[in-house]
PDB file of C-alpha atoms in Angstrom:
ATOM      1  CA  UNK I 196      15.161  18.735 -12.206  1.00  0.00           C
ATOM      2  CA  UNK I 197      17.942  17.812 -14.452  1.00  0.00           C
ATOM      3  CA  UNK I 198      17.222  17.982 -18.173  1.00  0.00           C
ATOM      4  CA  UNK I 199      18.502  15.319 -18.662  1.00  0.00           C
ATOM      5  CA  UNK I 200      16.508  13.176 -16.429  1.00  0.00           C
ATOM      6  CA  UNK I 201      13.874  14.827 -18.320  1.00  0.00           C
ATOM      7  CA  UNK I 202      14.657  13.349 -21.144  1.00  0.00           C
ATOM      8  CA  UNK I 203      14.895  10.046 -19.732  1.00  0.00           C
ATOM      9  CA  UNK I 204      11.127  10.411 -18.773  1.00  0.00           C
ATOM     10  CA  UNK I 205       9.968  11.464 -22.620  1.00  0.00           C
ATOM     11  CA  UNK I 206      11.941   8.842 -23.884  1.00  0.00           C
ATOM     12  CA  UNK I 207      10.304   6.595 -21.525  1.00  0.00           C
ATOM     13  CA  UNK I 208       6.963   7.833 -22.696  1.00  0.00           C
ATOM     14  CA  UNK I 209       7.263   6.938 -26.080  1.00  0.00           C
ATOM     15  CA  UNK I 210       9.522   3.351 -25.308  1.00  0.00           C
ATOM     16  CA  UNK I 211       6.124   2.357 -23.261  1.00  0.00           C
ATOM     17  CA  UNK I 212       3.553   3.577 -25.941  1.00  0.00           C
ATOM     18  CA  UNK I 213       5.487   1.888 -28.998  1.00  0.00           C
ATOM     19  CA  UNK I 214       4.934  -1.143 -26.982  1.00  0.00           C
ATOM     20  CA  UNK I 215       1.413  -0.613 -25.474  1.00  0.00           C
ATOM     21  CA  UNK I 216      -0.523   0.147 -28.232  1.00  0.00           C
ATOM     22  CA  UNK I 217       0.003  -2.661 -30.341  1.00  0.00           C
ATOM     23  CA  UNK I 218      -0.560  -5.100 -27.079  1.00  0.00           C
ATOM     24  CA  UNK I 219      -3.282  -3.157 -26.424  1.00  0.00           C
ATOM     25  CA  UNK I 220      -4.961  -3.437 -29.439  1.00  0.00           C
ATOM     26  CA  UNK I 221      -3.858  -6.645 -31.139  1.00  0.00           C
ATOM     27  CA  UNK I 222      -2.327  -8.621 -28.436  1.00  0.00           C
ATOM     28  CA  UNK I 223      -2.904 -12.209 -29.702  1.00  0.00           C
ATOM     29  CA  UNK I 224      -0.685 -10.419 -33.359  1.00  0.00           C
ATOM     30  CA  UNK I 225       1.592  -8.671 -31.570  1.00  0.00           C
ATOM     31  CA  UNK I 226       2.711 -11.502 -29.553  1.00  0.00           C
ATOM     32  CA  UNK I 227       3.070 -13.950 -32.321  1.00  0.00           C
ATOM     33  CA  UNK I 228       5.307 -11.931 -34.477  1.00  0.00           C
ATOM     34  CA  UNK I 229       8.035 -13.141 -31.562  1.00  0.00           C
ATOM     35  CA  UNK I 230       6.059 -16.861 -31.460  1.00  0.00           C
ATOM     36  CA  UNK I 231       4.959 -16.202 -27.910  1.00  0.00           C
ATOM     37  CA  UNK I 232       2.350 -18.716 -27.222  1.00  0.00           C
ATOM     38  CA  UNK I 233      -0.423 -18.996 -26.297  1.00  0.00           C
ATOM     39  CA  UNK I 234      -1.787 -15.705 -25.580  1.00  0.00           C
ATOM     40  CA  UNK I 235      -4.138 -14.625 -22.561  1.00  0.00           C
ATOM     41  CA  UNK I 236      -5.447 -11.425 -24.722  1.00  0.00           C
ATOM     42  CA  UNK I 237      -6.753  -9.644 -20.593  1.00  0.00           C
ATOM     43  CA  UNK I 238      -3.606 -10.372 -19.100  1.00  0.00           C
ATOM     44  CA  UNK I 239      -1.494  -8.817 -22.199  1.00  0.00           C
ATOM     45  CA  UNK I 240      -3.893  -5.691 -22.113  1.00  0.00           C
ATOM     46  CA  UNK I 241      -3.447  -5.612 -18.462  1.00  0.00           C
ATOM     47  CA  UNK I 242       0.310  -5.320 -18.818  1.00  0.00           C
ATOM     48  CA  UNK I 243      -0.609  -2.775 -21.753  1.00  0.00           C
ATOM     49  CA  UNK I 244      -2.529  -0.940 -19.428  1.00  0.00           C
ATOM     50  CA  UNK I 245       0.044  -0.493 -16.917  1.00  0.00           C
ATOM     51  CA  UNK I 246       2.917   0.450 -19.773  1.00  0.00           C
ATOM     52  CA  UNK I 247       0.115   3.715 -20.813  1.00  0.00           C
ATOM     53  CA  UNK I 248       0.095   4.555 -17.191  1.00  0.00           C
ATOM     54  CA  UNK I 249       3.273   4.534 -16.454  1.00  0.00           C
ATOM     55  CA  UNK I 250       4.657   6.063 -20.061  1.00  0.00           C
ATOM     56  CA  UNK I 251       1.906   8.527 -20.136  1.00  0.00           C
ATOM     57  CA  UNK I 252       2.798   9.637 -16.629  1.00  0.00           C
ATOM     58  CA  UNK I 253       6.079   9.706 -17.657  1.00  0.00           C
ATOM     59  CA  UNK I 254       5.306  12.172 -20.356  1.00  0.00           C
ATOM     60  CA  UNK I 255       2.972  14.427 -18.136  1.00  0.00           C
ATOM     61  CA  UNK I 256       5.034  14.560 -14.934  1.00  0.00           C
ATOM     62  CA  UNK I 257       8.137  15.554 -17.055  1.00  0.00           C
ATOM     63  CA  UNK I 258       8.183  18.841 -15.687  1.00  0.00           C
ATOM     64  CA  UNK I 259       7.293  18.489 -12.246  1.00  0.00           C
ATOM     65  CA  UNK I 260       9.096  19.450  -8.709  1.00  0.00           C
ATOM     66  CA  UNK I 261      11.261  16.793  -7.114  1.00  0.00           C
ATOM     67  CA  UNK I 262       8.818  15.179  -4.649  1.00  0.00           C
ATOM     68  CA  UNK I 263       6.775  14.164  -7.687  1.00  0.00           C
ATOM     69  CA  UNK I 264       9.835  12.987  -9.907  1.00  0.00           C
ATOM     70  CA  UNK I 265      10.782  10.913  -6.712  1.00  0.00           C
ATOM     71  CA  UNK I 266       7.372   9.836  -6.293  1.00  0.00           C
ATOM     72  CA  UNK I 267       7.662   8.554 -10.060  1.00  0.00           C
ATOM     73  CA  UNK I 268      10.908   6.885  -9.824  1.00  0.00           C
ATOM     74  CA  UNK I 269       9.802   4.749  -6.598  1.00  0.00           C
ATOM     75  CA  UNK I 270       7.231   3.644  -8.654  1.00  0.00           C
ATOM     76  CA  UNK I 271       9.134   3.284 -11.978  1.00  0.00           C
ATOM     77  CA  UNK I 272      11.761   0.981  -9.858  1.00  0.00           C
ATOM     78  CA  UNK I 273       9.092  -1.265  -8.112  1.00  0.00           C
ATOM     79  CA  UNK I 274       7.343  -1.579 -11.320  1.00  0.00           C
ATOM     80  CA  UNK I 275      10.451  -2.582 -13.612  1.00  0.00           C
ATOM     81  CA  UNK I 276      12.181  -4.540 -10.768  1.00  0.00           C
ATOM     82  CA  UNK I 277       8.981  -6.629 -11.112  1.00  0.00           C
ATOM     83  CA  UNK I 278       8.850  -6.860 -14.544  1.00  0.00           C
ATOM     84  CA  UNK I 279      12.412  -8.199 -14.183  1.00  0.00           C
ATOM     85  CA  UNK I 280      11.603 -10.748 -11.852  1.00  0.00           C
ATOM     86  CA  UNK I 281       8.379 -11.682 -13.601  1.00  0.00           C
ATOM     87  CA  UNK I 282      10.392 -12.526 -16.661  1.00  0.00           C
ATOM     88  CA  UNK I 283      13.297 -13.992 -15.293  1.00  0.00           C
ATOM     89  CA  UNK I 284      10.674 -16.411 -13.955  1.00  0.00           C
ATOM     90  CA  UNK I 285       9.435 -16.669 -17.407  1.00  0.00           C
ATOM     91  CA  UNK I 286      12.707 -17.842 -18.756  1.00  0.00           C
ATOM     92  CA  UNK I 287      13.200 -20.280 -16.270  1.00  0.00           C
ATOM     93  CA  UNK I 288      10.437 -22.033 -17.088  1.00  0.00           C
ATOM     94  CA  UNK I 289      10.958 -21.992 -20.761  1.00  0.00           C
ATOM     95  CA  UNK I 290       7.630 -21.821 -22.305  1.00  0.00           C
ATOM     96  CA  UNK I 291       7.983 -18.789 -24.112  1.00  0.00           C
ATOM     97  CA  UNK I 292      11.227 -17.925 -26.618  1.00  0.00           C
ATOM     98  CA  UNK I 293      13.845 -17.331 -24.713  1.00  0.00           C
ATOM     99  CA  UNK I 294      15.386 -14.613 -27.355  1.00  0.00           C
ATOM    100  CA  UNK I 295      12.040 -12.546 -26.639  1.00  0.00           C
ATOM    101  CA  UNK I 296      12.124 -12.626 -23.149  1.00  0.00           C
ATOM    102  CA  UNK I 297      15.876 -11.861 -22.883  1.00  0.00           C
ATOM    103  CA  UNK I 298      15.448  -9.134 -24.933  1.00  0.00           C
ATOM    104  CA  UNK I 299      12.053  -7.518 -22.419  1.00  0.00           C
ATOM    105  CA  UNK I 300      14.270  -8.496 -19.848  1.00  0.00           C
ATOM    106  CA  UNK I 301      17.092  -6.269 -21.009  1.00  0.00           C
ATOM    107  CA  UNK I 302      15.082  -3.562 -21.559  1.00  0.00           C
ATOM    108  CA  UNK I 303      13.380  -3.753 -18.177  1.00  0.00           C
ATOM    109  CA  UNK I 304      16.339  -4.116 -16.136  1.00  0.00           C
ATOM    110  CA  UNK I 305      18.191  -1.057 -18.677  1.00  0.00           C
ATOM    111  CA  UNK I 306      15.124   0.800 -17.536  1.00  0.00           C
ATOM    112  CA  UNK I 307      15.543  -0.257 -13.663  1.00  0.00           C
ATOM    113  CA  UNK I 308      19.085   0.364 -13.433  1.00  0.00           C
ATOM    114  CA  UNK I 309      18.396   4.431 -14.960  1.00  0.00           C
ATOM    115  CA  UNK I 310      15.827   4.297 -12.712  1.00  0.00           C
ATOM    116  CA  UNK I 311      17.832   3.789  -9.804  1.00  0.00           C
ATOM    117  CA  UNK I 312      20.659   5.815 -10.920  1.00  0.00           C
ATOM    118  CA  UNK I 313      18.779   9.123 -10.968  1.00  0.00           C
ATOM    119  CA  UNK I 314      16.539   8.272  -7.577  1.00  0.00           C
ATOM    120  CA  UNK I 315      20.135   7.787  -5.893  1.00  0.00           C
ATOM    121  CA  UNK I 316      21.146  11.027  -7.526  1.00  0.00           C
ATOM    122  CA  UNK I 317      18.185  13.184  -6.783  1.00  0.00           C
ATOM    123  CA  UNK I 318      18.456  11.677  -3.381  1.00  0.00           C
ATOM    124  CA  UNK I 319      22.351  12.718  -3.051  1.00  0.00           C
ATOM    125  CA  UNK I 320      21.182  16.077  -4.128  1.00  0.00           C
ATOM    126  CA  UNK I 321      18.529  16.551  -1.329  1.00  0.00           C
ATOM    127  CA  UNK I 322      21.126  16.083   1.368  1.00  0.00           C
TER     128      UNK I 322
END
């Protein structure tokens, strides 16, 4: 596997964690600092849940063989490409601040679009 895309997947690791463990463990806080409102503490530790999964996996399939780093980047796109649409949604409907949703937007679709990139590569690679 490229080092590189290595990288990506550490990186990843410790993007998801930063944001995790504070939703995780004060999600009602961690929320209002941005003046998101109100706050459904399951469904934020849900989401947190999902972000250690994913970042942890990240971090811990780092080194595998191709058919797991594919496996991890079909699941890495599905996930972020609905994260994308899930706040997209959210700023149409403009209950939350729009700043803070732009910006998880960003993110999630900067993640998506990597994502992508190296599944199309690895693919290109196979053949």
């Amino acid at each position: 596997m490229p080092e590189a895309l290595r990288r990506w997947f550490v990186l990843h690791f410790v993007v998801d964690l930063l944001f995790a463990i504070p939703l995780m463990l004060a999600p009602e806080w961690s929320l209002g600092l941005i003046g998101w409102a109100p706050v459904d503490p399951v469904a934020v530790r849900l989401v947190a849940a999902a972000l250690f999964a994913i970042g942890i996996e990240s971090y811990l399939g780092r080194n595998a063989g191709p058919e797991a780093y594919s496996d991890m980047l079909n699941l890495k796109i599905i996930w972020s490409a609905g994260a994308v649409l899930a706040l997209a949604l959210g700023l149409l409907a403009g209950r939350q601040p729009a700043w803070a949703l732009a910006l998880l937007l960003s993110i999630f679709l900067a993640f998506n679009l990597v994502w992508i990139y190296w599944r199309l590569h690895l693919a290109r690679q196979a053949d």
